[in-house]
Coordinates of C-alpha atoms and ligand atoms in Angstrom, one line a residue:
X1 CA 108.6 153.5 100.0
X2 CA 108.5 155.1 102.8
X3 CA 109.5 154.1 105.5
X4 CA 109.3 154.0 109.4
X5 CA 113.2 153.7 110.3
X6 CA 114.6 156.2 111.8
X7 CA 118.0 156.0 109.1
X8 CA 119.7 159.0 109.5
X9 CA 121.6 161.4 107.2
X10 CA 121.0 164.8 109.0
X11 CA 118.9 165.6 112.0
X12 CA 115.9 167.6 111.6
X13 CA 113.8 169.6 114.6
X14 CA 110.2 168.7 115.0
X15 CA 109.7 165.9 113.4
X16 CA 107.7 162.6 114.8
X17 CA 106.1 163.2 118.2
X18 CA 107.6 160.1 119.9
X19 CA 110.2 158.8 117.6
X20 CA 113.4 161.4 117.9
X21 CA 113.8 164.1 115.2
X22 CA 115.7 161.6 112.2
X23 CA 115.8 161.9 108.3
X24 CA 114.0 159.1 106.8
X25 CA 115.1 158.1 103.0
X26 CA 113.1 156.2 100.6
X27 CA 114.6 152.5 99.7
X28 CA 112.9 150.2 97.2
X29 CA 113.7 147.0 98.6
X30 CA 111.0 145.8 101.1
X31 CA 113.3 145.2 104.3
X32 CA 114.2 148.2 106.2
X33 CA 117.8 148.3 107.3
X34 CA 120.5 150.4 109.7
X35 CA 123.4 152.5 106.7
X36 CA 126.9 152.6 108.2
X37 CA 127.9 156.7 108.4
X38 CA 131.4 156.0 108.4
X39 CA 133.9 154.5 105.6
X40 CA 136.6 151.5 106.2
X41 CA 139.7 152.6 106.0
X42 CA 141.9 149.7 107.6
X43 CA 140.8 145.9 108.3
X44 CA 141.8 142.5 109.7
X45 CA 141.4 139.6 108.5
X46 CA 139.2 137.2 110.3
X47 CA 138.9 133.9 109.9
X48 CA 136.1 131.2 110.6
X49 CA 137.3 127.8 111.7
X50 CA 135.1 125.0 110.5
X51 CA 132.7 123.1 112.2
X52 CA 134.7 120.4 113.4
X53 CA 137.7 123.2 115.2
X54 CA 134.7 124.6 117.1
X55 CA 134.5 121.5 119.1
X56 CA 137.8 121.2 119.7
X57 CA 137.7 124.7 120.8
X58 CA 135.3 125.4 123.4
X59 CA 136.0 121.8 124.9
X60 CA 140.2 123.2 125.1
X61 CA 137.9 126.5 126.7
X62 CA 135.8 124.0 129.4
X63 CA 133.5 126.1 127.5
X64 CA 134.1 129.5 128.8
X65 CA 133.6 131.3 126.1
X66 CA 136.3 133.5 127.9
X67 CA 138.8 131.2 127.9
X68 CA 138.8 130.4 123.5
X69 CA 141.9 131.7 121.9
X70 CA 141.1 135.4 119.3
X71 CA 142.8 132.6 116.4
X72 CA 139.8 130.1 116.4
X73 CA 136.8 133.0 116.8
X74 CA 135.1 134.8 113.8
X75 CA 132.9 137.3 114.8
X76 CA 133.5 138.5 118.7
X77 CA 130.6 139.6 120.2
X78 CA 132.1 139.1 124.0
X79 CA 132.5 143.1 124.9
X80 CA 131.8 146.5 123.4
X81 CA 134.6 147.6 126.2
X82 CA 138.3 148.8 124.6
X83 CA 137.3 147.3 121.3
X84 CA 134.8 149.6 119.7
X85 CA 136.9 151.0 116.2
X86 CA 138.8 154.1 115.9
X87 CA 137.9 156.6 114.1
X88 CA 141.1 158.4 111.5
X89 CA 140.7 161.3 113.3
X90 CA 141.4 159.4 116.7
X91 CA 144.6 158.0 115.6
X92 CA 145.8 161.1 113.4
X93 CA 145.6 162.7 117.3
X94 CA 146.7 159.5 119.0
X95 CA 150.6 160.9 116.6
X96 CA 150.2 164.2 118.7
X97 CA 150.4 162.4 121.7
X98 CA 152.9 165.1 124.6
X99 CA 154.3 161.7 126.8
X100 CA 155.8 162.8 129.9
X101 CA 155.3 162.2 133.7
X102 CA 154.0 165.0 134.6
X103 CA 153.1 168.0 133.3
X104 CA 152.0 166.5 129.5
X105 CA 150.0 168.8 127.2
X106 CA 147.9 165.4 126.5
X107 CA 146.7 165.2 129.6
X108 CA 145.8 169.6 129.5
X109 CA 143.8 168.3 126.3
X110 CA 141.7 165.6 127.7
X111 CA 140.8 167.5 130.4
X112 CA 139.9 170.7 128.7
X113 CA 137.1 168.2 126.4
X114 CA 135.4 166.7 129.7
X115 CA 135.1 170.6 131.9
X116 CA 133.5 171.1 127.9
X117 CA 130.7 168.4 127.7
X118 CA 130.7 167.8 130.7
X119 CA 131.1 171.1 133.0
X120 CA 132.8 169.8 136.1
X121 CA 135.0 172.0 137.7
X122 CA 138.0 168.9 138.9
X123 CA 138.9 165.8 136.5
X124 CA 140.9 162.8 138.3
X125 CA 142.4 160.1 135.1
X126 CA 142.4 157.3 136.2
X127 CA 143.2 152.8 133.9
X128 CA 139.5 151.8 133.1
X129 CA 135.8 152.4 134.6
X130 CA 136.7 149.9 137.4
X131 CA 140.2 151.9 138.2
X132 CA 137.4 155.4 138.6
X133 CA 134.8 152.7 140.9
X134 CA 137.9 151.9 143.2
X135 CA 138.7 155.1 144.2
X136 CA 135.1 156.2 145.2
X137 CA 134.9 153.1 147.1
X138 CA 137.8 153.9 148.6
X139 CA 136.7 157.4 150.3
X140 CA 132.4 157.4 150.0
X141 CA 132.2 153.6 151.5
X142 CA 132.4 152.7 155.8
X143 CA 131.1 149.3 156.7
X144 CA 127.5 148.6 157.4
X145 CA 126.2 151.5 154.1
X146 CA 124.3 150.5 151.1
X147 CA 124.9 151.8 147.9
X148 CA 121.0 152.3 146.1
X149 CA 121.3 152.0 142.6
X150 CA 118.9 151.4 139.6
X151 CA 121.3 148.1 138.8
X152 CA 124.5 147.3 139.5
X153 CA 127.5 146.1 137.3
X154 CA 129.9 143.6 138.5
X155 CA 133.2 145.2 139.5
X156 CA 130.6 148.2 141.2
X157 CA 129.6 146.3 143.6
X158 CA 132.7 143.8 144.5
X159 CA 134.6 146.9 145.8
X160 CA 131.8 148.1 148.1
X161 CA 131.0 145.1 149.5
X162 CA 134.8 145.1 149.1
X163 CA 134.6 147.8 151.5
X164 CA 132.2 146.7 153.9
X165 CA 129.4 147.9 152.1
X166 CA 125.7 146.7 150.4
X167 CA 124.5 146.9 147.4
X168 CA 120.2 147.9 147.1
X169 CA 118.9 147.2 143.7
X170 CA 116.1 149.5 143.2
X171 CA 115.2 148.4 139.6
X172 CA 111.8 149.7 138.5
X173 CA 109.8 146.0 137.5
X174 CA 109.6 146.3 133.9
X175 CA 113.4 146.7 133.6
X176 CA 113.2 142.4 135.4
X177 CA 111.3 141.8 132.8
X178 CA 112.7 140.2 128.9
X179 CA 109.9 141.6 126.9
X180 CA 108.6 144.9 127.5
X181 CA 107.0 148.2 125.1
X182 CA 108.6 150.2 128.9
X183 CA 111.5 152.9 126.4
X184 CA 113.9 153.6 130.1
X185 CA 113.5 150.0 131.7
X186 CA 116.9 151.4 132.9
X187 CA 115.3 153.5 135.2
X188 CA 115.2 153.6 139.2
X189 CA 112.1 152.7 141.0
X190 CA 111.8 156.3 143.4
X191 CA 109.2 155.8 145.6
X192 CA 111.1 152.5 147.0
X193 CA 114.6 154.8 147.0
X194 CA 112.7 157.3 149.2
X195 CA 111.3 154.2 151.4
X196 CA 114.6 153.1 151.3
X197 CA 116.3 155.9 152.7
X198 CA 113.9 156.8 155.2
X199 CA 113.3 152.8 156.6
X200 CA 117.6 153.0 157.4
X201 CA 118.5 156.5 157.4
X202 CA 120.2 158.6 156.0
X203 CA 123.3 157.9 157.5
X204 CA 123.9 154.6 156.3
X205 CA 123.4 155.7 152.6
X206 CA 126.6 156.5 151.1
X207 CA 125.2 157.7 147.3
X208 CA 122.9 157.1 145.5
X209 CA 124.3 155.6 142.1
X210 CA 123.0 156.0 138.3
X211 CA 124.1 154.0 135.8
X212 CA 123.7 155.1 131.9
X213 CA 122.7 152.1 130.0
X214 CA 122.5 149.1 131.8
X215 CA 124.4 146.8 131.4
X216 CA 123.5 143.8 133.2
X217 CA 120.1 144.5 132.2
X218 CA 120.2 144.9 128.1
X219 CA 121.7 148.0 127.9
X220 CA 118.6 149.9 129.1
X221 CA 119.0 153.4 128.9
X222 CA 117.3 155.5 132.4
X223 CA 114.9 158.4 131.4
X224 CA 116.1 162.3 131.4
X225 CA 113.0 162.6 134.0
X226 CA 114.1 159.8 136.4
X227 CA 117.5 161.2 136.4
X228 CA 116.0 164.4 137.9
X229 CA 113.2 162.3 140.1
X230 CA 116.9 161.0 141.7
X231 CA 118.5 164.7 142.0
X232 CA 115.1 165.8 144.0
X233 CA 114.9 162.8 146.0
X234 CA 119.5 163.7 146.6
X235 CA 118.2 167.5 147.6
X236 CA 115.9 165.9 150.0
X237 CA 118.1 164.0 152.0
X238 CA 121.7 166.1 151.0
X239 CA 123.0 162.5 149.7
X240 CA 125.6 162.5 146.7
X241 CA 124.2 161.1 143.2
X242 CA 126.7 159.4 141.3
X243 CA 126.4 158.2 137.7
X244 CA 128.4 156.1 136.3
X245 CA 128.5 157.4 132.3
X246 CA 130.3 153.7 130.8
X247 CA 127.3 153.0 128.8
X248 CA 126.5 157.2 128.0
X249 CA 126.5 157.0 124.6
X250 CA 123.9 154.7 123.8
X251 CA 121.9 156.3 126.7
X252 CA 122.3 159.6 124.8
X253 CA 120.2 158.6 121.7
X254 CA 117.1 156.4 123.6
X255 CA 116.6 159.8 125.5
X256 CA 117.0 161.4 122.2
X257 CA 115.0 159.4 120.4
X258 CA 112.7 158.4 123.2
X259 CA 111.9 160.9 125.2
X260 CA 109.5 163.9 124.3
X261 CA 110.4 166.8 125.6
X262 CA 114.7 165.9 124.1
X263 CA 113.8 165.4 120.2
X264 CA 114.7 168.9 118.8
X265 CA 117.7 168.6 121.7
X266 CA 120.7 168.4 120.5
X267 CA 123.0 165.3 121.5
X268 CA 125.6 167.8 123.7
X269 CA 122.6 169.5 125.4
X270 CA 121.5 166.3 126.4
X271 CA 124.4 165.9 127.8
X272 CA 124.8 168.8 129.6
X273 CA 121.5 168.4 131.3
X274 CA 121.9 165.1 132.0
X275 CA 126.0 166.2 133.5
X276 CA 124.4 169.7 135.9
X277 CA 122.3 167.1 137.7
X278 CA 126.0 165.0 138.8
X279 CA 127.5 165.3 141.9
X280 CA 130.0 163.3 140.5
X281 CA 130.4 161.6 136.3
X282 CA 132.7 158.5 136.6
X283 CA 132.7 156.7 132.7
X284 CA 135.0 153.4 131.2
X285 CA 137.2 155.2 128.4
X286 CA 136.3 151.4 127.1
X287 CA 133.8 152.7 125.7
X288 CA 132.9 156.4 126.4
X289 CA 135.7 157.6 124.1
X290 CA 136.1 154.0 121.9
X291 CA 139.7 154.7 123.9
X292 CA 141.1 152.8 126.6
X293 CA 141.1 154.5 130.2
X294 CA 138.7 156.1 132.1
X295 CA 137.8 159.3 134.4
X296 CA 136.1 160.8 137.4
X297 CA 135.0 164.0 137.3
X298 CA 133.3 166.1 140.7
X299 CA 132.6 168.9 142.3
X300 CA 133.3 169.3 145.8
X301 CA 136.3 170.8 146.1
X302 CA 136.9 168.3 149.9
X303 CA 135.7 165.2 148.1
X304 CA 138.5 165.8 145.1
X305 CA 141.2 166.7 147.1
X306 CA 140.7 162.8 149.5
X307 CA 140.4 161.1 145.9
X308 CA 143.1 162.8 144.3
X309 CA 145.5 161.9 146.9
X310 CA 144.7 157.9 145.8
X311 CA 145.1 158.2 142.1
X312 CA 148.7 158.5 143.0
X313 CA 148.6 155.3 144.6
X314 CA 147.0 153.6 142.1
X315 CA 146.6 154.8 138.7
X316 CA 149.7 156.8 138.3
X317 CA 150.7 160.5 138.3
X318 CA 147.4 163.0 138.3
X319 CA 148.2 164.5 134.4
X320 CA 147.8 160.5 133.2
X321 CA 146.8 157.9 135.7
X322 CA 147.8 154.9 133.9
X323 CA 146.7 155.9 130.5
X324 CA 148.8 156.1 128.0
X325 CA 149.4 160.2 125.6
X326 CA 148.5 158.2 122.1
X327 CA 144.8 156.5 124.4
X328 CA 143.9 160.1 126.5
X329 CA 144.3 161.4 123.2
X330 CA 141.9 159.4 120.8
X331 CA 140.0 159.6 124.5
X332 CA 140.1 163.5 123.4
X333 CA 138.5 163.0 120.4
X334 CA 136.6 160.1 120.6
X335 CA 134.0 162.2 123.3
X336 CA 134.2 165.3 121.2
X337 CA 132.9 162.1 118.2
X338 CA 130.0 161.0 121.2
X339 CA 127.8 164.5 120.6
X340 CA 127.6 163.7 116.9
X341 CA 124.3 161.4 116.5
X342 CA 125.9 159.6 113.5
X343 CA 128.6 157.6 115.5
X344 CA 126.0 156.8 118.3
X345 CA 123.0 155.9 116.6
X346 CA 125.4 153.0 114.8
X347 CA 125.2 150.4 117.6
X348 CA 122.0 150.9 118.8
X349 CA 120.1 151.4 115.5
X350 CA 122.4 147.3 114.4
X351 CA 121.2 145.9 118.0
X352 CA 117.6 146.7 116.9
X353 CA 118.1 145.4 113.2
X354 CA 119.3 142.7 114.8
X355 CA 116.1 142.3 117.7
X356 CA 113.8 142.7 115.3
X357 CA 114.5 140.2 113.0
X358 CA 115.2 137.1 115.5
X359 CA 112.0 137.9 117.0
X360 CA 110.3 138.1 113.8
X361 CA 111.3 134.4 114.0
X362 CA 110.1 133.9 116.7
X363 CA 113.0 133.7 119.0
X364 CA 113.5 134.7 122.9
X365 CA 115.3 138.6 123.0
X366 CA 115.0 141.1 125.1
X367 CA 112.9 143.8 124.3
X368 CA 112.5 147.0 123.5
X369 CA 116.5 147.2 121.8
X370 CA 118.7 148.2 124.0
X371 CA 122.0 149.5 123.5
X372 CA 126.0 147.4 124.4
X373 CA 124.3 144.6 122.3
X374 CA 121.8 142.1 121.4
X375 CA 120.4 140.0 124.7
X376 CA 118.6 136.2 124.0
X377 CA 117.0 134.5 126.5
X378 CA 118.5 131.6 127.6
X379 CA 115.5 130.3 129.7
X380 CA 113.1 131.1 127.3
X381 CA 115.4 128.7 124.1
X382 CA 116.6 126.0 126.5
X383 CA 112.9 125.6 128.2
X384 CA 114.6 122.1 129.0
X385 CA 118.0 123.0 130.7
X386 CA 117.6 124.0 134.5
X387 CA 119.0 126.5 135.6
X388 CA 121.6 124.6 138.3
X389 CA 123.0 123.5 134.5
X390 CA 123.7 126.7 134.0
X391 CA 121.1 127.0 130.2
X392 CA 123.1 130.8 129.4
X393 CA 126.4 129.4 129.7
X394 CA 125.4 126.1 127.5
X395 CA 123.3 129.0 125.1
X396 CA 126.4 130.6 124.0
X397 CA 128.9 127.6 123.8
X398 CA 126.2 126.8 121.1
X399 CA 126.5 129.6 119.5
X400 CA 129.7 129.6 119.3
X401 CA 130.1 125.2 117.9
X402 CA 127.1 127.0 115.4
X403 CA 128.7 130.3 114.2
X404 CA 132.1 130.3 116.0
X405 CA 131.2 133.7 117.4
X406 CA 131.3 134.8 119.9
X407 CA 129.3 135.8 123.4
X408 CA 129.1 136.3 126.9
X409 CA 126.8 134.5 129.6
X410 CA 125.2 137.2 131.9
X411 CA 123.7 134.4 133.8
X412 CA 123.2 132.5 137.3
X413 CA 126.8 131.6 135.8
X414 CA 128.6 135.1 136.4
X415 CA 126.9 134.7 139.8
X416 CA 129.1 133.5 143.0
X417 CA 127.5 130.5 145.4
X418 CA 126.9 132.3 148.4
X419 CA 128.7 131.7 152.0
X420 CA 127.2 127.9 152.0
X421 CA 128.1 127.4 148.9
X422 CA 124.9 127.5 147.0
X423 CA 123.6 128.5 143.7
X424 CA 122.2 132.0 143.2
X425 CA 120.3 131.3 140.9
X426 CA 120.8 134.9 138.1
X427 CA 116.5 136.0 137.9
X428 CA 117.6 136.6 133.5
X429 CA 119.6 134.2 132.3
X430 CA 121.0 136.3 129.1
X431 CA 123.4 135.4 126.5
X432 CA 124.9 139.0 125.2
X433 CA 126.1 139.8 121.8
X434 CA 127.6 142.9 122.3
X435 CA 128.6 144.7 119.2
X436 CA 131.6 147.2 119.6
X437 CA 130.5 150.7 118.4
X438 CA 131.7 151.2 113.5
X439 CA 133.2 147.6 113.4
X440 CA 130.7 144.9 112.5
X441 CA 129.3 144.7 109.3
X442 CA 125.5 144.8 108.1
X443 CA 126.0 141.2 106.3
X444 CA 127.7 139.9 109.7
X445 CA 124.9 141.0 111.6
X446 CA 122.9 139.3 108.9
X447 CA 125.0 135.9 109.0
X448 CA 124.5 136.2 113.3
X449 CA 120.9 135.9 112.9
X450 CA 121.2 133.5 110.4
X451 CA 122.9 131.0 112.5
X452 CA 121.1 131.6 115.3
X453 CA 117.6 130.9 113.4
X454 CA 119.4 127.2 113.1
X455 CA 120.3 127.4 116.4
X456 CA 117.1 127.8 117.2
X457 CA 115.4 125.1 114.7
X458 CA 116.9 122.4 116.8
X459 CA 117.5 123.6 119.6
X460 CA 116.0 120.8 121.4
X461 CA 118.9 119.1 120.9
X462 CA 121.2 121.1 123.4
X463 CA 122.2 120.5 127.0
X464 CA 123.3 121.6 130.0
X465 CA 127.3 122.4 131.5
X466 CA 128.1 121.4 135.0
X467 CA 131.7 123.0 136.4
X468 CA 134.7 120.0 136.4
X469 CA 136.9 124.1 138.0
X470 CA 134.9 126.2 140.0
X471 CA 137.4 129.0 141.5
X472 CA 135.3 130.6 144.3
X473 CA 135.6 134.6 142.7
X474 CA 134.0 136.2 139.0
X475 CA 133.7 132.2 137.9
X476 CA 132.4 133.3 135.2
X477 CA 136.4 134.7 133.6
X478 CA 137.6 132.0 134.9
X479 CA 135.6 128.4 134.8
X480 CA 136.2 125.4 132.8
X481 CA 133.1 123.2 132.0
X482 CA 131.6 120.2 130.3
X483 CA 128.6 118.8 128.9
X484 CA 126.6 117.2 130.8
X485 CA 126.4 114.7 128.0
X486 CA 127.2 114.3 124.5
X487 CA 125.6 117.1 122.8
X488 CA 128.0 119.0 121.4
X489 CA 129.7 116.1 119.4
X490 CA 125.2 115.9 117.9
X491 CA 124.2 119.5 117.3
X492 CA 128.4 119.9 115.2
X493 CA 127.6 116.3 113.2
X494 CA 123.4 118.4 112.7
X495 CA 125.6 121.6 111.7
X496 CA 127.6 119.5 109.1
X497 CA 124.4 117.5 108.0
X498 CA 122.8 120.7 107.2
X499 CA 125.0 122.9 106.2
X500 CA 128.2 121.5 105.3
X501 CA 132.2 122.1 107.7
X502 CA 131.4 126.0 107.3
Ligands
LIG601 N1 130.2 149.9 134.7 C1 129.5 150.2 133.8 C2 128.9 149.9 133.2 C3 130.5 148.4 132.7 O1 129.4 148.3 132.4 C4 131.7 148.3 132.6 C5 132.8 147.3 132.0 C6 132.7 148.9 134.0 C7 131.8 149.9 134.9 C8 134.2 149.1 134.0 O2 135.2 149.9 132.9 O3 135.7 147.6 132.6 O4 137.2 149.9 132.1 O5 136.8 148.7 134.1 N2 132.5 146.8 131.3 C9 132.9 146.2 130.9 C10 132.0 144.9 129.4 C11 134.0 144.9 131.0 O6 131.8 143.8 129.0 O7 129.9 145.2 129.9 P1 136.6 149.2 132.7

């Protein structure tokens, strides 16, 4: 059977309209599935604790998946940050690391690769993505300034607010719709951007921020055309365009797949076009480059001079910026590997498989499938749970009980109360099941689908959560909660009845 699934041995050019230009393989069975274009050469043993242990563990963790211990977790889908699988080439490069406080050759190799791929005059290293945000906010944000953006990220927003600034999110209308056919839900609304600048005056705008692979939207990309339109607005008002490229790998793949004018371009060429449109480009190497670190690329000499002063103060000397030399070597190779379509397709294609399989079973998920992970729509999954009882937090706890899978709450729990102590209800109640790059096999994904299906069939057993300990800041990291009734005991008992201990 000839299937309409774009897997993927070698790209060929000028193929089907609108679906990118991927080679297809013929498969014999009915089901279509993505294929891993790598093999596993180092493994880590996993254990699947029985449901009785899972109930103990989630109770001990205060129903907060951040507080679970790894030994109690079967599949860790908390994040794709710092947990991607390294390639053999990355591991090999780590042995070549040149360890010195100043002037390390390792650093110059990284700097050269960054300049080759992204084409900026200057590069500054930092220990991870939020450190880049800290440096940029220190220099660019003054009290009462505004930073318009396609979508915020938690740490970005916190750094801007700490400086007395304000974030204005101008996500396109489709971005906030759980289900849509829009291929670029991460686009910014360009008209609203212009209106905002006109209304507030360009002096109040610190910079315009675009985030690749919109994390909090469910890993949704922006289009190259949208970024071009933002560039035009920035030129018109002489504003800096800053790109958060942490999730660029996914965004690149979607541009190639979904944006017609880019179907025949190489990933390298698309990367160059994106970078050329930006004044500043920063990234978390924990995502982009599959190592642990980060950096800021920029063109302007005077901005460079201002930022450079802060690097030794907050990060480390200019030739390591808080990173280990081994990780820098791995990042240099990891960034180059990002130009390989086989590498960057793995996450999005596995996520798409998971999303399509869940949707086919009637389970509410964010569509179209994005990068980063599969996102369950907890509001639709658990309509019986009041938003004040944290449906996404409850679903994350229930999923751990039913599977040993750890996801992350991305809803009201991840918000902060306002200054009067009132809840700020999130427009989206999601549970994120992140797929770190090259880590999980297809059978593990099938296990996840199967257990989510069981949970969906038994969703009426799931209740809400309430805080027992609620920190004022970043409560989703440290807060502890309890179930509003004995629903977790009932759910564990039903699981045991239907499926046994595992
Ligand atoms: N920007 C985006 C878009 C991110 O997704 C992250 C991290 C950061 C910046 C900060 O980078 O972690 O290296 O300091 N996202 C992680 C996540 C934490 O789980 O989504 P960092």
